[in-house]
mmCIF file of C-alpha atoms in Angstrom:
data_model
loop_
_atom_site.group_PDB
_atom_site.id
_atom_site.type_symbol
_atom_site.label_atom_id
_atom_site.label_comp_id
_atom_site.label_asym_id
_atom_site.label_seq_id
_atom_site.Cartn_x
_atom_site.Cartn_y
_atom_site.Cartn_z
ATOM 1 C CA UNK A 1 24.131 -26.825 44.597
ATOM 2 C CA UNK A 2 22.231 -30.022 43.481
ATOM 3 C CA UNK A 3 18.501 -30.436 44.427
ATOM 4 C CA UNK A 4 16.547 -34.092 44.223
ATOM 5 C CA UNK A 5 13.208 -34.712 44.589
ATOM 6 C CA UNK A 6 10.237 -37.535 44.026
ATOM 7 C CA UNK A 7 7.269 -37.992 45.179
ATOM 8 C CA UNK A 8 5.924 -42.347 45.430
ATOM 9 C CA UNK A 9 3.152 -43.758 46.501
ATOM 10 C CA UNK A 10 3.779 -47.311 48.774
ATOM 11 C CA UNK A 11 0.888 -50.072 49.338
ATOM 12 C CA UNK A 12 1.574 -49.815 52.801
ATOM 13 C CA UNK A 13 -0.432 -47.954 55.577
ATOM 14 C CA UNK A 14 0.945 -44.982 57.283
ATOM 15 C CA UNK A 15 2.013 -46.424 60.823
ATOM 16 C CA UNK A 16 3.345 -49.954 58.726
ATOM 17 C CA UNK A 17 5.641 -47.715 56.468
ATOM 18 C CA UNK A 18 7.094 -45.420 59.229
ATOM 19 C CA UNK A 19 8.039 -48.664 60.963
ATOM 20 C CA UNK A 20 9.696 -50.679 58.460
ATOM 21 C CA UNK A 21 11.535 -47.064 57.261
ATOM 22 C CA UNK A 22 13.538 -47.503 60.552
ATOM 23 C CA UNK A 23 15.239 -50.821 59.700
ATOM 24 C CA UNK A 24 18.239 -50.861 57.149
ATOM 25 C CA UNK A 25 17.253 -52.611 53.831
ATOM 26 C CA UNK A 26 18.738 -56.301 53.551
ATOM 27 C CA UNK A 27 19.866 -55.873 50.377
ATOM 28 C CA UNK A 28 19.073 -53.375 47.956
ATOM 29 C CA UNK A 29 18.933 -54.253 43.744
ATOM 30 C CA UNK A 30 21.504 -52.312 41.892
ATOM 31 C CA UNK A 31 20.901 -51.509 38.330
ATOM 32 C CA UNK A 32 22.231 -49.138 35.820
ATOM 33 C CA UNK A 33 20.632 -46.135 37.612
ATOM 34 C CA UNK A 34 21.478 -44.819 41.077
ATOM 35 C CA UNK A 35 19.380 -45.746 43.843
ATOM 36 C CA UNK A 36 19.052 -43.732 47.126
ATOM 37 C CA UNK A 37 17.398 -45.363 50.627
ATOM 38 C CA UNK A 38 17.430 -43.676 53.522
ATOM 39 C CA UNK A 39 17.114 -45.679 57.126
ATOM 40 C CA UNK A 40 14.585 -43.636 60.005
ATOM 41 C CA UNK A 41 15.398 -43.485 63.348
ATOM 42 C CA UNK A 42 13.922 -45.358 66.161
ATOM 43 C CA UNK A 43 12.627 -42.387 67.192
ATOM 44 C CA UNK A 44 11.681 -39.452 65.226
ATOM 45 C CA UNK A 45 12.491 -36.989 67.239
ATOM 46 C CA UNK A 46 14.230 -33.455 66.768
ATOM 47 C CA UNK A 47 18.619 -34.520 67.069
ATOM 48 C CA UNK A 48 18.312 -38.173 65.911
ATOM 49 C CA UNK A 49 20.174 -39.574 63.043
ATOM 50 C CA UNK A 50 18.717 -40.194 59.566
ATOM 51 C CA UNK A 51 21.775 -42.984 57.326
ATOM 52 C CA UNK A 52 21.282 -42.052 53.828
ATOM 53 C CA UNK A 53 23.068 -44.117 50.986
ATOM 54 C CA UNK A 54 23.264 -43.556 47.279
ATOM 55 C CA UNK A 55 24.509 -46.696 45.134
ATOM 56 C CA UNK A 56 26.030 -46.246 41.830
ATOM 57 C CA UNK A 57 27.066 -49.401 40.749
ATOM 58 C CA UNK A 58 29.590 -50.973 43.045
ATOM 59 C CA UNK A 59 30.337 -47.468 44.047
ATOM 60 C CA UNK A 60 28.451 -46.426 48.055
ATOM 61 C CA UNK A 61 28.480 -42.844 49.177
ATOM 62 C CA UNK A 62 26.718 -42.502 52.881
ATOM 63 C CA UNK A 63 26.476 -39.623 55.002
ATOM 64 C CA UNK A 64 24.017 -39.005 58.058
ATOM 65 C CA UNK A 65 22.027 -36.367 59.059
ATOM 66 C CA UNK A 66 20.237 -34.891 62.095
ATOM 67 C CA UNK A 67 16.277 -34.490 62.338
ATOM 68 C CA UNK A 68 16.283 -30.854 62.734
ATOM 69 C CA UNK A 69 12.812 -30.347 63.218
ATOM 70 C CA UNK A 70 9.168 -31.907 62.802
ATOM 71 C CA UNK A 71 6.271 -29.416 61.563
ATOM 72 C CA UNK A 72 2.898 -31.216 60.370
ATOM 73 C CA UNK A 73 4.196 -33.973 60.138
ATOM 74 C CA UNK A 74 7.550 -33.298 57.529
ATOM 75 C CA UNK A 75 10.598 -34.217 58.832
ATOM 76 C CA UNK A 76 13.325 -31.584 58.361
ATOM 77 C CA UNK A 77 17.414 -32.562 58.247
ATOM 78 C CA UNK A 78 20.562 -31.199 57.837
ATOM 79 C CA UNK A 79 23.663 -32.632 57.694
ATOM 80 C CA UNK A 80 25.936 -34.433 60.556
ATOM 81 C CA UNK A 81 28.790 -35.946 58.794
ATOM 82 C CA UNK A 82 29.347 -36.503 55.115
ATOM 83 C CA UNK A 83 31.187 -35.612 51.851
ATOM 84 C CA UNK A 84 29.495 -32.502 51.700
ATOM 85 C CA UNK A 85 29.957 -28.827 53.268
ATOM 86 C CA UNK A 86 26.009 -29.260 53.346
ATOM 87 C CA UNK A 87 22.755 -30.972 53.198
ATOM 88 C CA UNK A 88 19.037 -30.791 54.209
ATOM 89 C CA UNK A 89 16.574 -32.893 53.430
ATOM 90 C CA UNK A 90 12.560 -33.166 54.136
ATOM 91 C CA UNK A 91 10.515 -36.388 54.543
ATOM 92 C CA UNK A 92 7.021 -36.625 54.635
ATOM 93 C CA UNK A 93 4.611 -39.814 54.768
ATOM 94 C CA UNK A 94 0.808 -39.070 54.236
ATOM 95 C CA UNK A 95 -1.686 -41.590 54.508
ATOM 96 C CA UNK A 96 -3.990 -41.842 51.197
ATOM 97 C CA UNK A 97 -6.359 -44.614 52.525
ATOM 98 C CA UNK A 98 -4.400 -48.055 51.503
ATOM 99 C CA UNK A 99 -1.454 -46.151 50.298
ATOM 100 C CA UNK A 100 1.077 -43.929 51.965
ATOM 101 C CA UNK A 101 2.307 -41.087 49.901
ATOM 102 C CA UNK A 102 6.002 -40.303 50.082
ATOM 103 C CA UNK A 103 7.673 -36.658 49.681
ATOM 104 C CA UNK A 104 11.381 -35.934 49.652
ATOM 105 C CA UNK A 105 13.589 -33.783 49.209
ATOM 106 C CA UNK A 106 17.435 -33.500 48.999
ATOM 107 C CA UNK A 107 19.612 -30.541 48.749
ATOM 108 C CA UNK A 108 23.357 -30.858 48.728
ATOM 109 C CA UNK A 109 26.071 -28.334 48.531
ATOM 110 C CA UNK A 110 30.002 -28.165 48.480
ATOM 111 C CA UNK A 111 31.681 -31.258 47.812
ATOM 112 C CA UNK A 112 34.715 -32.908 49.323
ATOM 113 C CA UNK A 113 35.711 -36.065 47.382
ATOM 114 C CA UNK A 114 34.191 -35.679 44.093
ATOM 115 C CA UNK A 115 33.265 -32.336 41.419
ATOM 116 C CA UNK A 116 30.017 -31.180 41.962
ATOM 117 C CA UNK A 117 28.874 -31.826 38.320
ATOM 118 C CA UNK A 118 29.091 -35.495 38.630
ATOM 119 C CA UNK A 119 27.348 -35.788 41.720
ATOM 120 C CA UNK A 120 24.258 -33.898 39.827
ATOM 121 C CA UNK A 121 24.965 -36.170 36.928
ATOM 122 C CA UNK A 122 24.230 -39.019 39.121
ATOM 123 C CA UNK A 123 21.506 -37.786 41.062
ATOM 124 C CA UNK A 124 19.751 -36.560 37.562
ATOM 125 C CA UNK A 125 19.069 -40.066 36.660
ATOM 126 C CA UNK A 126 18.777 -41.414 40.388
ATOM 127 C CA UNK A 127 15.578 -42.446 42.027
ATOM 128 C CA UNK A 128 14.949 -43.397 46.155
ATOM 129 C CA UNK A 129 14.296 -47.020 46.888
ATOM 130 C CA UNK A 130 12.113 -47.625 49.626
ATOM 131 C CA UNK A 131 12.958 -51.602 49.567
ATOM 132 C CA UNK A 132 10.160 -52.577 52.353
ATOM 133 C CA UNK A 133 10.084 -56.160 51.865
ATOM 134 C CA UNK A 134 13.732 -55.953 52.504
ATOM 135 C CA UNK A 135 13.886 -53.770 55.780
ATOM 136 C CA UNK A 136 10.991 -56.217 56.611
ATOM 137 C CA UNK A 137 13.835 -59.215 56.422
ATOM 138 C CA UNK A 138 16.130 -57.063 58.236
ATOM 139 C CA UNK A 139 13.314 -56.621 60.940
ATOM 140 C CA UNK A 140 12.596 -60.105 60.725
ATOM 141 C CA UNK A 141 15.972 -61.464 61.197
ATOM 142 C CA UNK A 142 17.224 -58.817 63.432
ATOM 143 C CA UNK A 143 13.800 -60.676 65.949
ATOM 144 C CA UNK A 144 15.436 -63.825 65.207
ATOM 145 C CA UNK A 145 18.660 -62.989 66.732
ATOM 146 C CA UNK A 146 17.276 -61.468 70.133
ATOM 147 C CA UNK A 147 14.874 -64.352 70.270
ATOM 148 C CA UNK A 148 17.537 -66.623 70.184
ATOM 149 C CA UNK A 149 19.767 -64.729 72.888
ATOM 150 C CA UNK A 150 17.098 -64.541 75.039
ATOM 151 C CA UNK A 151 16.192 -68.388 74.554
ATOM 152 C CA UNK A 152 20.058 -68.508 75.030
ATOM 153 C CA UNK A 153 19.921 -66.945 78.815
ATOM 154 C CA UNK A 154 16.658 -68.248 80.081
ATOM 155 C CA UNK A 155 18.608 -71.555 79.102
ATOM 156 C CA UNK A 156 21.582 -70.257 80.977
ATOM 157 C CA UNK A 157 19.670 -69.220 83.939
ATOM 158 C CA UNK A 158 17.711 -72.878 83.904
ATOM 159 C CA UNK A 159 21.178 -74.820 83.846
ATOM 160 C CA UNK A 160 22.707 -72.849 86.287
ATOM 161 C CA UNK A 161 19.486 -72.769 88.944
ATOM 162 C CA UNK A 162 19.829 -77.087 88.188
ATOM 163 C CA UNK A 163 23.812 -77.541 88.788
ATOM 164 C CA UNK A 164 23.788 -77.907 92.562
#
């Protein structure tokens, strides 16, 4: 079994960071350590789907999981599909006044595609990457797009209420 944990602090508030933690990060800086980011639901809500990714170089490994449960506020998961037998996980987000505190947790067990002393080799010297200016992009871009289709079919709707 391999176990990960860290505990960050984020100059974000509380409702700003669980927002932006449910848009994928645009691009996420790889260096010589392993970085994990994890993407939120729309909804947190017991059966939704938490994307988890850890990076090692050019090297991706991403499973999901499903929100299992919700108790004062920490967010419980196990696994849904993934190269593992098993995995739970626990998220929590306080708010510290301008900051929002950030608790997780990772447990893994049985793997399928690789030994189970390099994964904990990896994850020893691995840290999460929260990357909010980048899910901010995402979010920003991903506004773009529907602004434009919906500029896109009120101009449809104009043109065709004109052509007769």
């Amino acid at each position: 079994m391999v176990q990960y944990s860290q505990t960050s602090w984020q100059e974000y508030t509380l409702a700003n960071m669980l927002e932006t933690m449910r848009y994928a990060p645009m691009n996420v800086t790889i260096g010589k350590s392993p970085v994990i980011h994890y993407t939120l639901p729309q909804a947190i809500e017991a059966g939704e789907i938490v994307r988890y990714t850890v990076m090692v170089g050019f090297h991706k490994i991403s499973w999901t999981g499903r929100i299992s449960a919700i108790n004062n506020g920490k967010i419980m998961v196990r696994l849904d599909k993934g190269p593992f037998r098993g995995f739970n996980a626990s998220h929590m987000f306080t708010d510290e006044g301008n900051l929002t505190a950030c608790y997780d947790e990772f447990s893994f067990q049985g793997f399928n595609e690789f030994p189970e002393e390099a994964f904990a080799k990896v994850m020893d010297s691995a840290s999460i990457v929260y990357a909010i200016a980048s899910r901010k992009d995402t979010r920003d871009a991903l506004a773009a797009i529907e602004s434009k289709k919906q500029t896109q079919g009120f101009n449809a709707i104009d043109q065709s209420a004109t052509a007769g």
